[in-house]
Coordinates of C-alpha atoms in Angstrom, one line a residue:
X1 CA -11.3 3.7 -16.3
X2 CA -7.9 2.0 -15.6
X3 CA -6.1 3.1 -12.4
X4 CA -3.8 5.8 -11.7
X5 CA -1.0 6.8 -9.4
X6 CA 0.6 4.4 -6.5
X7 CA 0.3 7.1 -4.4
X8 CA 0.7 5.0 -1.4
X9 CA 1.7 1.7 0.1
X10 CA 2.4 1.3 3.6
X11 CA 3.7 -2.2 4.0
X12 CA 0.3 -3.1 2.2
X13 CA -1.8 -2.3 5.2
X14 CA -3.3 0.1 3.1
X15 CA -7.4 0.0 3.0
X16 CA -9.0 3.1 3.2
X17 CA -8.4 6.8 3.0
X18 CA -9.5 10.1 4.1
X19 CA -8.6 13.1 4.7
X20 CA -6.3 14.4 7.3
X21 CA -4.8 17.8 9.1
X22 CA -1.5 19.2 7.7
X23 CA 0.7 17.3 4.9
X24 CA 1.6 14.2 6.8
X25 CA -0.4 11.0 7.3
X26 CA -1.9 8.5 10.1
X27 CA -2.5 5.0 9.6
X28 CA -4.7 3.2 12.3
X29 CA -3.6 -0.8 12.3
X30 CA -6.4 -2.5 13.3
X31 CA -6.9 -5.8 15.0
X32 CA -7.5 -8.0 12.2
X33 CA -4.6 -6.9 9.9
X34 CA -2.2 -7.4 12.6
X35 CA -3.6 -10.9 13.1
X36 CA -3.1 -12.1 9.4
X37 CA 0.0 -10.6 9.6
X38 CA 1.5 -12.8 12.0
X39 CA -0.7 -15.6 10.5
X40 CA 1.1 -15.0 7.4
X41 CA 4.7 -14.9 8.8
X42 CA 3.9 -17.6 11.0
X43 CA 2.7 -20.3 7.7
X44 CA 4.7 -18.5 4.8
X45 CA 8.1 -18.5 6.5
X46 CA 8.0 -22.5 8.2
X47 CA 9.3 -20.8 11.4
X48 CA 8.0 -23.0 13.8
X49 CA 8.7 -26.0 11.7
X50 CA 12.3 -24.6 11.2
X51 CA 12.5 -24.1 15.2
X52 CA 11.6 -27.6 16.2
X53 CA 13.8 -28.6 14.3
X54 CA 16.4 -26.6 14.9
X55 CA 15.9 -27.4 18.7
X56 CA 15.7 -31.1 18.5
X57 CA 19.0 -31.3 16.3
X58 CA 20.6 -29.8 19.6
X59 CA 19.0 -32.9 21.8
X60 CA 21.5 -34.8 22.6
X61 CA 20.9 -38.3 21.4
X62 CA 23.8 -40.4 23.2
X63 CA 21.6 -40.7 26.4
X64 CA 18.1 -40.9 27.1
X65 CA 15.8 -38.0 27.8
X66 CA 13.9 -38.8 30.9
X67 CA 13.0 -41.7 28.9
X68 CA 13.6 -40.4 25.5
X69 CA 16.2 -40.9 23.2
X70 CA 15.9 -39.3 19.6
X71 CA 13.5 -36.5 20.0
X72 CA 12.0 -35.8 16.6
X73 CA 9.2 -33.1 15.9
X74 CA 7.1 -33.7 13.1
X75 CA 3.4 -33.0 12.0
X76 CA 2.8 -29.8 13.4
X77 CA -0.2 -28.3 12.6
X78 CA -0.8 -24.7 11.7
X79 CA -0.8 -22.1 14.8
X80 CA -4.8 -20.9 16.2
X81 CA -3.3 -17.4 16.9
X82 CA -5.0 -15.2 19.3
X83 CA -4.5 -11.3 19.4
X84 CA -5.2 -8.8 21.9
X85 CA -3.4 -5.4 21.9
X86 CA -2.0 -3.6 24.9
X87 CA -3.2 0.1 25.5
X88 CA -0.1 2.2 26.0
X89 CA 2.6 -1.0 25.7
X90 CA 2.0 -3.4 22.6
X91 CA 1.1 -7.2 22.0
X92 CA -0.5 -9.8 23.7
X93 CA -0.1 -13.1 21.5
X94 CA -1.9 -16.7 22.8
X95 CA -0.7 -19.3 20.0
X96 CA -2.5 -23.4 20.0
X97 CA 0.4 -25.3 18.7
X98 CA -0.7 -29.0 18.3
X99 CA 2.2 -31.6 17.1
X100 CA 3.7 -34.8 17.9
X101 CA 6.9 -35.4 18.9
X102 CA 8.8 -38.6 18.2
X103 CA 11.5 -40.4 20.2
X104 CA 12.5 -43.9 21.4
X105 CA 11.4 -45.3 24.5
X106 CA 13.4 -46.5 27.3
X107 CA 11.9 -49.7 26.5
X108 CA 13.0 -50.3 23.3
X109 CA 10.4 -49.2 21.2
X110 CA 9.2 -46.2 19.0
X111 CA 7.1 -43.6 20.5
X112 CA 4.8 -41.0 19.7
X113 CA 3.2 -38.1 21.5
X114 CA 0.7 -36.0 20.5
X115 CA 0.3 -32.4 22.4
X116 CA -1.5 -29.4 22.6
X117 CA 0.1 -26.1 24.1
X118 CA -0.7 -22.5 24.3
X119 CA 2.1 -20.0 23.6
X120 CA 1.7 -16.9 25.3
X121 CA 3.6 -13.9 25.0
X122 CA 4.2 -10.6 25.6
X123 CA 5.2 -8.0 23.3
X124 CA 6.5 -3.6 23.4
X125 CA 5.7 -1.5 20.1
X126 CA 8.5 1.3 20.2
X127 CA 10.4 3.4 18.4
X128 CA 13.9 2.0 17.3
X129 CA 17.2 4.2 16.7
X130 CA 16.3 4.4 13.2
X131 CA 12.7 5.9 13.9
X132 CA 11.2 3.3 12.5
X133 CA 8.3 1.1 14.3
X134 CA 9.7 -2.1 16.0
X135 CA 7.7 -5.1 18.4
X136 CA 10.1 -6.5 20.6
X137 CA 9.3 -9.3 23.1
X138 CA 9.1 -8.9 26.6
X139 CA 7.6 -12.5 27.7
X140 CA 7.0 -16.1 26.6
X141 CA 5.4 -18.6 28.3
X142 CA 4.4 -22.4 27.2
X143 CA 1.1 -23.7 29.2
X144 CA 0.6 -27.6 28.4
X145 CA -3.1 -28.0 27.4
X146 CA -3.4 -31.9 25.9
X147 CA -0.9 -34.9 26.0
X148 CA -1.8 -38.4 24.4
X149 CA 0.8 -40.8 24.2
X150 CA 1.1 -44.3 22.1
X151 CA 3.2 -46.4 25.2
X152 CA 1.1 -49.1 26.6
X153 CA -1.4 -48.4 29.5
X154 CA 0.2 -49.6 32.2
X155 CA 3.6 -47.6 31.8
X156 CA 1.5 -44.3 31.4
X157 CA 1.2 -43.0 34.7
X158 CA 4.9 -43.2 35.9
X159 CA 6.3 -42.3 31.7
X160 CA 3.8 -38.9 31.7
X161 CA 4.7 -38.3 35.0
X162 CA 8.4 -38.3 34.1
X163 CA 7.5 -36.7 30.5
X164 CA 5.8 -33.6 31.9
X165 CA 7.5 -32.9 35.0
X166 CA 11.1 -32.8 33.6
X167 CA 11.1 -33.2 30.0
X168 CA 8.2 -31.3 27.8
X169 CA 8.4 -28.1 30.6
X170 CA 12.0 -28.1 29.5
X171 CA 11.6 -28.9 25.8
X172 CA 8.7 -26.7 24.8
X173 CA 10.1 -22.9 25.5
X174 CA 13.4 -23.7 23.3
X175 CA 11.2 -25.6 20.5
X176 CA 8.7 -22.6 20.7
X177 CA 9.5 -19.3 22.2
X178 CA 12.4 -18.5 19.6
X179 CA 10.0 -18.5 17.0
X180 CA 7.8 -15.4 18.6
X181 CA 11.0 -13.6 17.9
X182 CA 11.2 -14.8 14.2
X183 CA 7.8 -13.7 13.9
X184 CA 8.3 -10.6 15.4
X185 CA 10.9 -9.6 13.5
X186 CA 9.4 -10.5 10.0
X187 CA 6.3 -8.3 11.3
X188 CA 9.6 -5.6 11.8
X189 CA 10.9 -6.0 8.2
X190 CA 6.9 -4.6 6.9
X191 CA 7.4 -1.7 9.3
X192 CA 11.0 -1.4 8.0
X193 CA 9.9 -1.5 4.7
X194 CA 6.6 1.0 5.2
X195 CA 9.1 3.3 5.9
X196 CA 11.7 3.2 3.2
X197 CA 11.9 5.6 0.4
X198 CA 9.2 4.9 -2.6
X199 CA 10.0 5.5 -6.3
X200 CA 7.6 7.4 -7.9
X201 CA 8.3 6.1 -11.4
X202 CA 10.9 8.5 -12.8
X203 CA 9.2 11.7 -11.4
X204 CA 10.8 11.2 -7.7
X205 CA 10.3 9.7 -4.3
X206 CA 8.4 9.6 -1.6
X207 CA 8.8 8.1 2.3
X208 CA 7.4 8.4 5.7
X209 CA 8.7 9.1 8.5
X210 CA 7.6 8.3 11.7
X211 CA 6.7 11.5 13.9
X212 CA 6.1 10.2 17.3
X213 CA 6.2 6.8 19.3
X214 CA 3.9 4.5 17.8
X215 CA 0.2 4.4 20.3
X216 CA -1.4 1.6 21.2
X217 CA -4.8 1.7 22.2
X218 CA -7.6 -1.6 22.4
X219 CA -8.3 -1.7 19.0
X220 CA -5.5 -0.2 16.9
X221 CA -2.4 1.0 16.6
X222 CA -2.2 4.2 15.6
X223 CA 1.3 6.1 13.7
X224 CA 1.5 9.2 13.0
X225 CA 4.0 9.8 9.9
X226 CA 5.6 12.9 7.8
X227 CA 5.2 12.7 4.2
X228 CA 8.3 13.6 2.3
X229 CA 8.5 14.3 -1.1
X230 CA 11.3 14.4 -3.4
X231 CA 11.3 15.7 -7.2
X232 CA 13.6 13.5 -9.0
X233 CA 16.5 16.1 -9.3
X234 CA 16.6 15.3 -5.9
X235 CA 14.9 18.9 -4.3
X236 CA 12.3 18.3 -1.4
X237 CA 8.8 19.9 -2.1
X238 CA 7.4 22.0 0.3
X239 CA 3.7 21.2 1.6
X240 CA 1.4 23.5 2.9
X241 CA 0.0 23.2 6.4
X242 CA -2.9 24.6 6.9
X243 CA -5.2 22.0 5.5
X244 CA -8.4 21.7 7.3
X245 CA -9.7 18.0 8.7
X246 CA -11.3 16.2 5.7
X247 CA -13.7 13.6 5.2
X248 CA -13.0 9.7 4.6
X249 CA -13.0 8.3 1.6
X250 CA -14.1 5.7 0.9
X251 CA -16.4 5.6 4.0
X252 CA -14.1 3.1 6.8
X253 CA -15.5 -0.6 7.2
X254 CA -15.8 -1.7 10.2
X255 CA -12.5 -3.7 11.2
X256 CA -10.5 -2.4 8.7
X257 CA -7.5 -0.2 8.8
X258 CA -7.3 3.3 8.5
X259 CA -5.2 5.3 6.8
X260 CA -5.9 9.1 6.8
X261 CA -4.2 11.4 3.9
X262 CA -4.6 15.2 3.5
X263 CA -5.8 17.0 0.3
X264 CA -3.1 19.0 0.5
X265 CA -0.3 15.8 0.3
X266 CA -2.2 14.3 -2.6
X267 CA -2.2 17.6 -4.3
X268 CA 1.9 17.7 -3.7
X269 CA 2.3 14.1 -5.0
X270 CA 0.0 15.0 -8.3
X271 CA 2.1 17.8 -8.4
X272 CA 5.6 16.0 -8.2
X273 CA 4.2 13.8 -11.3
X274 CA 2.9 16.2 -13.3
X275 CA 5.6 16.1 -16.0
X276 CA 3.5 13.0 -17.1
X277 CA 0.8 15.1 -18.0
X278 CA 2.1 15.9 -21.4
X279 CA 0.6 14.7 -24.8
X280 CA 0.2 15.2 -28.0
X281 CA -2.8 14.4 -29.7
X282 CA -3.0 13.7 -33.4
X283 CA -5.9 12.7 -35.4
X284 CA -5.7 8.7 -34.9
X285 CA -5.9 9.1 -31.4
X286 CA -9.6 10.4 -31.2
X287 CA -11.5 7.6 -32.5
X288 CA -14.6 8.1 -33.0
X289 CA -14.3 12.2 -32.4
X290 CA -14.2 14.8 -35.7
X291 CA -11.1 14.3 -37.5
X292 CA -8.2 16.7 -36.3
X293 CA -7.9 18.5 -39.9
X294 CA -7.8 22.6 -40.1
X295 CA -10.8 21.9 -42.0
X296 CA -12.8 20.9 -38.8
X297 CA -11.2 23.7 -37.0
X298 CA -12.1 26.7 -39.9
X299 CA -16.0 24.9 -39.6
X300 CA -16.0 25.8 -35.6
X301 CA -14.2 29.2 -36.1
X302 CA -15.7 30.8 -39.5
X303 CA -13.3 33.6 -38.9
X304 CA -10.5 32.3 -38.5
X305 CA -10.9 29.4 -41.3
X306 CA -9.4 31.9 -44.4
X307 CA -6.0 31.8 -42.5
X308 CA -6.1 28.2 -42.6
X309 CA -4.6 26.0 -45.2
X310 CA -7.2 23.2 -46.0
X311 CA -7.1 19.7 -44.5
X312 CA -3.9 19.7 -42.7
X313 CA -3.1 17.3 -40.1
X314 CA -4.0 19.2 -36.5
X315 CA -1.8 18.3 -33.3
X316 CA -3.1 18.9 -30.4
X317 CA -0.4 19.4 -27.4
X318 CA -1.8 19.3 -23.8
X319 CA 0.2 20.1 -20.7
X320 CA -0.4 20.8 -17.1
X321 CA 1.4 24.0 -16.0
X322 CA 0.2 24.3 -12.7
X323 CA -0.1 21.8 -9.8
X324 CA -3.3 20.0 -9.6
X325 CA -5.5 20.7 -6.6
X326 CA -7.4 17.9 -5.0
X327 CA -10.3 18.6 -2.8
X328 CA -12.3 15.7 -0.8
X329 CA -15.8 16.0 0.6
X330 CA -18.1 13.3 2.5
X331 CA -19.5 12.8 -0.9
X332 CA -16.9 13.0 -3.6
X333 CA -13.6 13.8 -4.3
X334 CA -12.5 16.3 -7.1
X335 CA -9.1 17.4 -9.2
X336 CA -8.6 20.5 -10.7
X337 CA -6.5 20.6 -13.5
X338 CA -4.6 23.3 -15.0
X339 CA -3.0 22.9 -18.4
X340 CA -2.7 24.3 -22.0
X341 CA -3.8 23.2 -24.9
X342 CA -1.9 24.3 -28.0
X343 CA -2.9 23.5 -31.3
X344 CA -0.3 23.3 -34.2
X345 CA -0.7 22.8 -38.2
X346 CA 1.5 20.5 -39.7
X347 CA 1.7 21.0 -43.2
X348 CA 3.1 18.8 -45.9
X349 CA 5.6 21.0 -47.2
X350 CA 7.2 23.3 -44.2
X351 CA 7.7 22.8 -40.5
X352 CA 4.8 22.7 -38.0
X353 CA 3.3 26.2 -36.9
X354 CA 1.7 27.4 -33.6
X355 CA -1.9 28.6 -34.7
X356 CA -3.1 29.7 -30.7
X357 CA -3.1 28.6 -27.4
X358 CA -6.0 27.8 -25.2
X359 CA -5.7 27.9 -21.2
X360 CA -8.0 25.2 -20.2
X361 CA -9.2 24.2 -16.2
X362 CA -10.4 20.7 -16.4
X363 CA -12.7 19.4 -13.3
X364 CA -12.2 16.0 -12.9
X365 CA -14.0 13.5 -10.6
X366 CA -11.4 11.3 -8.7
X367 CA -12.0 7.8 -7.5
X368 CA -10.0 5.7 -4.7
X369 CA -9.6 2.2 -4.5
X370 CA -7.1 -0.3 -3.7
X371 CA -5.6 -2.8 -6.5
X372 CA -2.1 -4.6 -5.8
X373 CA -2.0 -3.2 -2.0
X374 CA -1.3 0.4 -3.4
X375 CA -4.0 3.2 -3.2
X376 CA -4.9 4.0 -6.8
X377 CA -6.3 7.4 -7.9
X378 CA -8.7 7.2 -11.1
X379 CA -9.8 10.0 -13.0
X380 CA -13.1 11.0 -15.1
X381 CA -13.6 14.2 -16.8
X382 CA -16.5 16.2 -15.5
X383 CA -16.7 19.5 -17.4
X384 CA -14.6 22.4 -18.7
X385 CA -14.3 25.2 -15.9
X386 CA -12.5 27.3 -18.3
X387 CA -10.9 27.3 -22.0
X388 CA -10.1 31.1 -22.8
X389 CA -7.8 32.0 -25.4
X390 CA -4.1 32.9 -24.2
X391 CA -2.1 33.3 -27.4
X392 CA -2.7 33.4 -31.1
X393 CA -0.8 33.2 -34.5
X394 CA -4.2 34.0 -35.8
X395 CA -5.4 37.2 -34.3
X396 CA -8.3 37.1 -31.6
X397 CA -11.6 35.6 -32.1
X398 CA -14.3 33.7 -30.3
X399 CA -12.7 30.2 -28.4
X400 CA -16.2 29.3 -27.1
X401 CA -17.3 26.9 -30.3
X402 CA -13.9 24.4 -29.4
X403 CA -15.4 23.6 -26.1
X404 CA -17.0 20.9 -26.9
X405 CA -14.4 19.3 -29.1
X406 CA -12.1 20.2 -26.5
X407 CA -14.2 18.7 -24.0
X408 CA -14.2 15.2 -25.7
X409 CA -10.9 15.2 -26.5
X410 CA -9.9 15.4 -23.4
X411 CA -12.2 12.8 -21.9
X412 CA -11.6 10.1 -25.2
X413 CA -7.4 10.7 -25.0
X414 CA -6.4 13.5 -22.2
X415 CA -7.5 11.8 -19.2
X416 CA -7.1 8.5 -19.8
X417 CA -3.7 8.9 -21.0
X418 CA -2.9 10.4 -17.4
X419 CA -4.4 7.1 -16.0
X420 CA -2.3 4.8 -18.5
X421 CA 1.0 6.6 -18.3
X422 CA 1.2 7.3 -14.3
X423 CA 0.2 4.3 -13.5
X424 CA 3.3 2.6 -15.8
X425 CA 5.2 4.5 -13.7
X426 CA 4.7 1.9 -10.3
X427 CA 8.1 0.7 -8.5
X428 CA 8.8 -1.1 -6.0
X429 CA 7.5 -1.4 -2.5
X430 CA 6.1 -3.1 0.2
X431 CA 5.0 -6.7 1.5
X432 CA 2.5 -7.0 4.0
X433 CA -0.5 -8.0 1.8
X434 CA -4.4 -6.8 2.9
X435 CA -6.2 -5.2 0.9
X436 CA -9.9 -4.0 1.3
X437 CA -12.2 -1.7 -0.6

């Protein structure tokens, strides 16, 4: 069955959900994700490439550098990143740059040198004026780990010499250290974007706040965020808090990133989106299913079938008039439905005409999984709690013979219509792409 509702993307770092106390949410950042995404930043944006150069276009090239004139940077390899968080501050970053740098020698000639260093630096998580989750740095350091030049042999010593002591020491932390920023700050802009206000189709919004200073501990970060919903007339929807601690689902991989959810929020987003549980179903919408005629509806109903006029076109119009409640268990998670189903004649030669109403509970089975860094709810029809007879053009009579039909209608056309049309309803959001089932 297709997916359903974007129901959240944090900056992509989405991966696994379960379930949580109260109406808000906590994602745990593990490790890994962090490391791809300063990987990413690092090779998608060019930044180092773009900072050597930057910083070699403001050597001077009138005079020579310590025997140098014309310091180019070119074929620089991409980063080996190293990651290690900081319980109670942030990040610790050790990045292998390898490149060569290019200049002309005091003798005349073109030279190459090939060189190894380890960036290391230091970096806070906080909580910036907007209440959003920011690194900043608080260190950078360049260690020199290989140097191989092309000069001749015997003007090595006194050239390195020279090279290490006054130039590279020098050079390095403006060619590299501005890019840790740049970095940095694009890892910002996910945070920044984790946080801004999500479209929920055309039924409303939703964003998260952050609650408290982000926490750092040795293996993830952990943020602890409000959930705020928004109808689309603009009203904010209350959410209960008394939701008890829930199980995870699916179960969390090891090294992933966790992002915990309450029954009680999912149950408040469904309900903000519920206006999209409205359809009308006719006869060529349930292949395969007795045709929607008042003929098939007088064989079920013998009692009822006099009052009908024969072989009319049947409509079937389902909508939910309560919010849907979710409930999650170690094993599986559920959706209760509540809706109506009202079942109209249309005859050929007047207007349509109510002939009863039927209040129908629908359990349905709900799936999570992620597709397109968003967590996606699908849903599967798993019986008929209750389809009792609310109103009738007809008189009273016995409802239990519809089950059935009921029953399949809504699996063949109901439910999967849910699935189609919320899921249409996706909008902008986030960058930071992992994803993990």
């Amino acid at each position: 069955m297709s997916g359903v509702w974007c129901v959240l993307l944090l900056g992509g770092w989405l991966v696994w959900s379960g379930g949580a106390a109260g109406p808000g949410a906590v994602i745990r950042i593990d490790l890994g994700t962090i490391g791809r995404a300063v990987s990413t930043a690092l090779n998608e944006s060019d930044v180092l490439q773009k900072m050597a150069e930057e910083a070699a276009k403001k050597t001077p090239n009138a005079k020579p550098i310590k025997g140098i004139l014309g310091l180019k940077v070119k074929d620089l390899r991409p980063p080996v990143i190293s990651l290690m968080l900081l319980p109670g501050s942030g990040l610790f970053m050790v990045i292998l740059v390898q490149m060569t740098i290019t200049g002309r020698s005091f003798i005349g000639r073109n030279m190459e040198i090939a060189l190894a260093a380890n960036l290391t630096a230091g970096s806070r998580l906080q909580q910036d004026a907007a209440g959003i989750p920011s690194f900043s740095i608080r260190n950078c350091h360049i260690v020199l780990v290989s140097v191989k030049t092309d000069l001749p042999s015997s003007m090595l010593p006194k050239v390195m010499s020279n090279f290490l002591d006054k130039t590279l020491q020098k050079v390095l932390p403006g060619l590299l250290c501005p890019a840790v920023d740049a970095v940095l700050n694009l890892v910002n802009a996910k945070f920044t974007t984790m946080t801004s206000e999500i479209p929920l189709g055309t039924a409303g919004t939703l964003q998260y706040v952050l609650l408290n200073p982000p926490l750092t501990s040795e293996t993830f970060i952990e943020l602890d965020l409000k959930t705020i919903l928004h109808q689309k007339e603009g009203q904010e929807v209350d959410l209960p808090t008394n939701q008890l601690s829930l199980a995870s689902l699916p179960p969390k991989r090891a090294g992933a990133t966790q992002l915990i959810l309450s029954a009680n929020f999912l149950s408040a987003e469904l309900a903000v989106l519920q206006a999209s549980f409205h359809l009308e179903i006719s006869n060529n919408m349930v292949l395969g299913l007795p045709a929607l005629v008042t003929t098939m509806l007088g064989a079920l109903i013998p009692e009822i079938s006099r009052m009908l006029p024969p072989s009319q076109p049947v409509v079937i119009e389902m909508q939910a008039v309560k919010a849907p409640v979710v409930t999650i268990t170690p094993d599986k998670s559920f959706l209760q439905l509540f809706s109506t189903a009202e079942f109209w004649v249309l005859p050929s030669d007047s207007a349509p005409e109510s002939l009863f109403v039927l209040d129908v509970h629908s359990d349905l089975e709900v799936q999570f999984a992620i597709a397109d860094e968003k967590l996606r709810l699908s849903l599967a029809l798993q019986s008929l709690s209750r389809a009792a007879l609310a109103s009738s053009s007809l008189g009273t009579f016995d409802e239990l013979p519809l089950r059935g039909v009921l029953a399949d209608i809504i699996h063949v056309t109901y439910v999967p219509s849910i699935n189609k049309h919320s899921s249409a309803g996706r909008a902008r959001h986030g960058d930071l792409r992992q994803g993990e089932v």
